CSV table of C-alpha atoms in Angstrom, one decimal:
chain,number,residue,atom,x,y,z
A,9,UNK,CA,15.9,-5.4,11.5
A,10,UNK,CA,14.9,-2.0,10.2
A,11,UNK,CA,16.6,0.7,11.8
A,12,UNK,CA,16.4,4.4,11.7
A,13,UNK,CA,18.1,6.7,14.0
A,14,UNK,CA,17.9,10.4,14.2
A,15,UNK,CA,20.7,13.1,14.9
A,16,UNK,CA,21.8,16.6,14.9
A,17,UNK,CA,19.1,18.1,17.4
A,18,UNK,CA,20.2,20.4,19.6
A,19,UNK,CA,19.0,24.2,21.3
A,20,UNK,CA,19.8,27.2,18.9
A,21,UNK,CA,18.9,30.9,18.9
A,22,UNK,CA,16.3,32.0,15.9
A,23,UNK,CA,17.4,32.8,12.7
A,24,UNK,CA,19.7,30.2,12.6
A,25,UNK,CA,20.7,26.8,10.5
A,26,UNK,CA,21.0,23.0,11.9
A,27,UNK,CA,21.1,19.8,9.9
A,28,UNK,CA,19.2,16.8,11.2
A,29,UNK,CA,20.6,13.5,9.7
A,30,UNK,CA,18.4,10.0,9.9
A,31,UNK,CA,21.0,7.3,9.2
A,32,UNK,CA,19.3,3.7,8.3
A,33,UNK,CA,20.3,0.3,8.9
A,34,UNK,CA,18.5,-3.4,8.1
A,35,UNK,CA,17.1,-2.7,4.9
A,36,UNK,CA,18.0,-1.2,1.2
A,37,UNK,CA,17.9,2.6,1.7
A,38,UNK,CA,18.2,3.4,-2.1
A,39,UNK,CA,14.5,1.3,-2.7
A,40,UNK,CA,12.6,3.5,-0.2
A,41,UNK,CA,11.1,7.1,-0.1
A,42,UNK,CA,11.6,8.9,2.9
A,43,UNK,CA,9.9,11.6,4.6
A,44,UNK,CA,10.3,14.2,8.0
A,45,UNK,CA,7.7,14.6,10.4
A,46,UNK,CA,8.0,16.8,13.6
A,47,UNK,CA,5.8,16.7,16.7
A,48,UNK,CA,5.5,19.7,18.7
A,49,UNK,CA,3.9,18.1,22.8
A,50,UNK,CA,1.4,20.9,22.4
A,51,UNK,CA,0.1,20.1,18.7
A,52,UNK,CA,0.7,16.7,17.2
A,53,UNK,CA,2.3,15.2,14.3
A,54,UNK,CA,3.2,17.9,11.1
A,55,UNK,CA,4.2,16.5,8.0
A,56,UNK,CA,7.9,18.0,7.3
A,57,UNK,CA,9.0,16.5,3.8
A,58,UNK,CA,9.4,13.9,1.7
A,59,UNK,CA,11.9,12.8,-0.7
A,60,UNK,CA,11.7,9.8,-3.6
A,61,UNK,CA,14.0,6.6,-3.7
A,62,UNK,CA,16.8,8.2,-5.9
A,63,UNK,CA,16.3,11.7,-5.1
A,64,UNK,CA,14.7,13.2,-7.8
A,65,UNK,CA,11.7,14.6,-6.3
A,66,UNK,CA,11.1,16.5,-3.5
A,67,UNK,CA,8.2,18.0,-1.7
A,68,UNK,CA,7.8,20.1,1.2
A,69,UNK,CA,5.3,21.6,3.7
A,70,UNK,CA,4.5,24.9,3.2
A,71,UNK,CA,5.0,25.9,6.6
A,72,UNK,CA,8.6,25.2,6.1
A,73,UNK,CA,8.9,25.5,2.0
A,74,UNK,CA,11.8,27.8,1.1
A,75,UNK,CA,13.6,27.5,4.8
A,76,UNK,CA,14.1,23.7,5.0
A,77,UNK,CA,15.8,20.9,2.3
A,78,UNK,CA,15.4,17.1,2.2
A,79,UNK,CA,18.1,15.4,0.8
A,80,UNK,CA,19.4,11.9,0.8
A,81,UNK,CA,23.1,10.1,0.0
A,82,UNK,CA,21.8,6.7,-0.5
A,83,UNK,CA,25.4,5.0,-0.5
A,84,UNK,CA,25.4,6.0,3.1
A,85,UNK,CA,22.3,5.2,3.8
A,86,UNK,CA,21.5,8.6,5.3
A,87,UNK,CA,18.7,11.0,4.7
A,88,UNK,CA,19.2,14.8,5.7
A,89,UNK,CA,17.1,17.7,6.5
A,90,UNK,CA,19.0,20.9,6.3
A,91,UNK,CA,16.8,23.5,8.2
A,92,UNK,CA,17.7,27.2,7.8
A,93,UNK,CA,16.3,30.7,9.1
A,94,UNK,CA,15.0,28.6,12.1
A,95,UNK,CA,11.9,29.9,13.8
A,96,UNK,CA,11.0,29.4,17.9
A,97,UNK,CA,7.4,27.6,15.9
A,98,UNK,CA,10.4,24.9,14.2
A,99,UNK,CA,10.8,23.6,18.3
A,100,UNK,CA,9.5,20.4,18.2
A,101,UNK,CA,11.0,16.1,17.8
A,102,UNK,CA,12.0,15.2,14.5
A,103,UNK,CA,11.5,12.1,12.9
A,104,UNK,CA,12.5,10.2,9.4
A,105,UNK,CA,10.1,7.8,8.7
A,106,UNK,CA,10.2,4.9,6.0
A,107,UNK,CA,7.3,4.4,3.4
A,108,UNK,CA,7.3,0.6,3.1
A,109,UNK,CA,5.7,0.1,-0.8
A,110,UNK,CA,5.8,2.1,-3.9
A,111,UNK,CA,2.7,4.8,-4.5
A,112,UNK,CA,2.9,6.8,-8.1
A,113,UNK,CA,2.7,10.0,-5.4
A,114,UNK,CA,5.0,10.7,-2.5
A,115,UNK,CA,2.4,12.0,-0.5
A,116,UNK,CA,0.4,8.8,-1.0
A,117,UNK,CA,2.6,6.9,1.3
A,118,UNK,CA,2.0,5.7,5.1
A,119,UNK,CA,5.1,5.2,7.1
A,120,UNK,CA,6.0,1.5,8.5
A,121,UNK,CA,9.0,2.5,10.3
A,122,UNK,CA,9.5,5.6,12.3
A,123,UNK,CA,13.2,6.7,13.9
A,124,UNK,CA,13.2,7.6,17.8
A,125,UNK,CA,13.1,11.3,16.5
A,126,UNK,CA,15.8,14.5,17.2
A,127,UNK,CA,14.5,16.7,19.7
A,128,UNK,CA,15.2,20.7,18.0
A,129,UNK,CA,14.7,23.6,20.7
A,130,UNK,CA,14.7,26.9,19.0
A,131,UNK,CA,15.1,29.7,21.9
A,132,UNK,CA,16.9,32.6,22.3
B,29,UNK,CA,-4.9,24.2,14.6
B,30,UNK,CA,-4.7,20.8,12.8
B,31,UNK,CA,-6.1,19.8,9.5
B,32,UNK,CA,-8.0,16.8,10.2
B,33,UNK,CA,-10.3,17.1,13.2
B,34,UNK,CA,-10.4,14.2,15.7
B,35,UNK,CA,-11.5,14.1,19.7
B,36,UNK,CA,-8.8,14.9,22.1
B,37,UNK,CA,-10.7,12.2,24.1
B,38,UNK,CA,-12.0,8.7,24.0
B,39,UNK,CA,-12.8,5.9,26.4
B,40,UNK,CA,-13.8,2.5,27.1
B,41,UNK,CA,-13.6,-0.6,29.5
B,42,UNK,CA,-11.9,-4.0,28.9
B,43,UNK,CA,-13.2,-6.0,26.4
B,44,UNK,CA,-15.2,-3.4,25.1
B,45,UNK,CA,-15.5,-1.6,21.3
B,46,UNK,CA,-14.3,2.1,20.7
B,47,UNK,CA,-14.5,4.0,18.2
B,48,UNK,CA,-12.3,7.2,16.4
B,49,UNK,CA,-13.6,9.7,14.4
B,50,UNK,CA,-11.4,11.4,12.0
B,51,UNK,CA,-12.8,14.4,10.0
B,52,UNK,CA,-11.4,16.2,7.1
B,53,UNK,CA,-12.9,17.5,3.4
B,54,UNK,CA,-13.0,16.6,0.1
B,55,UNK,CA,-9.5,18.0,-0.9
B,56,UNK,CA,-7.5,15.1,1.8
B,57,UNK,CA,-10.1,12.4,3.4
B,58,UNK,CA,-13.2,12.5,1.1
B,59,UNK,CA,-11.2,12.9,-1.9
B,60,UNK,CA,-8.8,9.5,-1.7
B,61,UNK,CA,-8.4,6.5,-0.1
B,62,UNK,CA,-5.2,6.7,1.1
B,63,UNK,CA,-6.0,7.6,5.0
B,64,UNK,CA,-3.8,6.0,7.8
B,65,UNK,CA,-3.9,5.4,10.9
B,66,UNK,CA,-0.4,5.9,13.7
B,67,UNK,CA,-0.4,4.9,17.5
B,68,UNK,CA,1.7,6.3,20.2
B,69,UNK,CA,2.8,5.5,23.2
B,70,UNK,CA,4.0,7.6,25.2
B,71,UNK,CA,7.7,8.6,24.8
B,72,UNK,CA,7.5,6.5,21.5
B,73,UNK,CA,7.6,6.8,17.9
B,74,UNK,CA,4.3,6.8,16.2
B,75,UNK,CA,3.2,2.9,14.9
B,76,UNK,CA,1.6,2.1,11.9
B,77,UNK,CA,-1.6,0.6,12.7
B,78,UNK,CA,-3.7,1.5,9.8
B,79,UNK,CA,-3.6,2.2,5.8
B,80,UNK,CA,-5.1,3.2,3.4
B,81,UNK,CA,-8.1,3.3,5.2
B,82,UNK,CA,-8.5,-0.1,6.0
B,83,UNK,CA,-5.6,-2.4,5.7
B,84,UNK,CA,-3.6,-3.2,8.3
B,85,UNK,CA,0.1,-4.0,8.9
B,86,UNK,CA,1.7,-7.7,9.3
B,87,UNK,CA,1.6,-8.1,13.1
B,88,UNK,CA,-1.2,-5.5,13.7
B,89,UNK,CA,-3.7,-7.6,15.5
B,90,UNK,CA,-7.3,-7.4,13.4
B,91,UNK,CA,-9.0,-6.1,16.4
B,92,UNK,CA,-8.0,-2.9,14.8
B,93,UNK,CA,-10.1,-1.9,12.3
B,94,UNK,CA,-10.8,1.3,9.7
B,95,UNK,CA,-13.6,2.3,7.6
B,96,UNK,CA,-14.4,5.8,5.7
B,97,UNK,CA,-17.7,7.3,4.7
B,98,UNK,CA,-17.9,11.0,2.8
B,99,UNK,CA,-15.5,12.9,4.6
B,100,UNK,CA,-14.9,11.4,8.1
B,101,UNK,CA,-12.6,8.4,8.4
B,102,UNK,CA,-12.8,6.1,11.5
B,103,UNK,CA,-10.6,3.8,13.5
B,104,UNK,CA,-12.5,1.0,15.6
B,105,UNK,CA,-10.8,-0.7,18.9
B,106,UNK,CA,-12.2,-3.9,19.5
B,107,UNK,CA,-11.6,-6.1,22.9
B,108,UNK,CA,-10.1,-3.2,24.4
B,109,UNK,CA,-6.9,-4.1,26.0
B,110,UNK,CA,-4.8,-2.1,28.7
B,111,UNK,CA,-2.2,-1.7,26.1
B,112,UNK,CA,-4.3,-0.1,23.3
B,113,UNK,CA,-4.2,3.3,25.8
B,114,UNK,CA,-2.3,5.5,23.5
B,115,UNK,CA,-2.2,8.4,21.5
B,116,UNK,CA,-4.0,8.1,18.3
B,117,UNK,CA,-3.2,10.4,15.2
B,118,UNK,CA,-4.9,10.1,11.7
B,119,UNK,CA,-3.4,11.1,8.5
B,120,UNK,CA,-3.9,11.6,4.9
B,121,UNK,CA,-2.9,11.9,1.7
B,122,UNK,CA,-4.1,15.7,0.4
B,123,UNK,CA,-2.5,16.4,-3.0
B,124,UNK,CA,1.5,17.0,-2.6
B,125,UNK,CA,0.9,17.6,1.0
B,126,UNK,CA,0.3,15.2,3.9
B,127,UNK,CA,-1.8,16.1,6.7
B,128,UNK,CA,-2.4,14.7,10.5
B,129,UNK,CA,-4.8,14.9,13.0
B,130,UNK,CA,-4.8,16.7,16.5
B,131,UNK,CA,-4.7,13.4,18.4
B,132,UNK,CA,-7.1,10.9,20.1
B,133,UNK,CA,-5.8,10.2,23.3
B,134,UNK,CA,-7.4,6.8,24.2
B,135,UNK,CA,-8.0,6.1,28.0
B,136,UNK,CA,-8.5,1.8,28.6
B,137,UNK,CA,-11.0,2.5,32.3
């Protein structure tokens, strides 16, 4: 069965850099784009990023555009979020989530499969 | 404050119909067809209940519905059970950028 689990959350002071790591399981990784979305208790579900089956195109959310990288090693089945210059506003759960058929868009996409999500505290 | 605009709120009894509004413009719901719908529960990953505005997932029972008109998408409970109260969050494709609503949180009375 389809499998996603989340890792590399954690507390850390501002200004710093953590990277989240969604490794997958039950299915061909390499045939799949792959997005982050966070969800902060007080205001929902933010789209993070996504990232295309091989890799070769990215997009990001504006909020985090500059600060944050997707990235993916598709023969370990592992997709990465490398967050830098982290704000107290980044605080929130992180999940990967799976987009289950092919759109000509990234952003197109809904997402059949969701990790349990990374839970990122940024406090000082 | 989110991009797509939906009632923090919405009730209904067993057995009974409810409905979700989901509001957004002409640059993300109006615009495409390509507006989902995600429940939670809570301590739970989202679930795909809903896509591209009205097609729904193997295994997601067709009580669940969606529809769209101009720039407000909508998600319809039918034969509300205790186990449809959840969180309910709509999304949509707006250009390279994805964006979600504030949440429905959906009380079964």
């Amino acid at each position: 069965q389809v499998q996603l689990v989340e890792s590399g959350g954690g507390v850390v002071q501002p200004g710093t850099s953590l990277r989240l790591s969604c490794t997958a399981s039950g299915f061909t990784f390499s045939g799949f784009p792959m997005h982050w979305v966070r969800q902060d208790p007080g205001t929902g579900l933010e789209w993070v990023a996504a990232i295309s089956y091989d890799g070769s195109e990215k997009y990001h959310a504006d909020s985090v555009k500059g600060r944050f990288t997707i990235s993916r090693d598709n023969p370990r089945s592992t997709l990465y979020l490398q967050m830098n210059s982290l704000r107290v506003e980044d605080t929130a759960v992180y999940y990967c989530a799976r987009v289950g058929r092919y759109y000509d868009i990234l952003t197109k996409g809904s997402f059949d499969y969701w990790g349990q999500g990374t839970l990122l505290t940024v406090s000082s | 404050q989110s991009a797509l605009t939906q009632p923090p709120s919405a009730s209904g009894s067993p057995g009974q119909s409810v409905t979700i509004s989901c509001t957004g413009t002409s640059s993300d719901v109006g615009g495409y067809n390509y507006v989902s719908w995600y429940q939670q529960h809570p301590g739970r990953a989202p679930k795909l209940m809903i896509y591209e505005v009205s097609k729904r997932p193997s295994g997601v029972p067709d009580r669940f519905s969606g529809s769209k008109s101009g720039n407000t998408a909508s998600l319809t409970v039918s034969g509300l059970q205790a186990d449809d109260e959840a969180d309910y969050y709509c999304s949509s494709y707006a250009g390279n950028n994805k964006v979600f609503g504030g949440g429905t949180k959906l009380t079964v009375l």
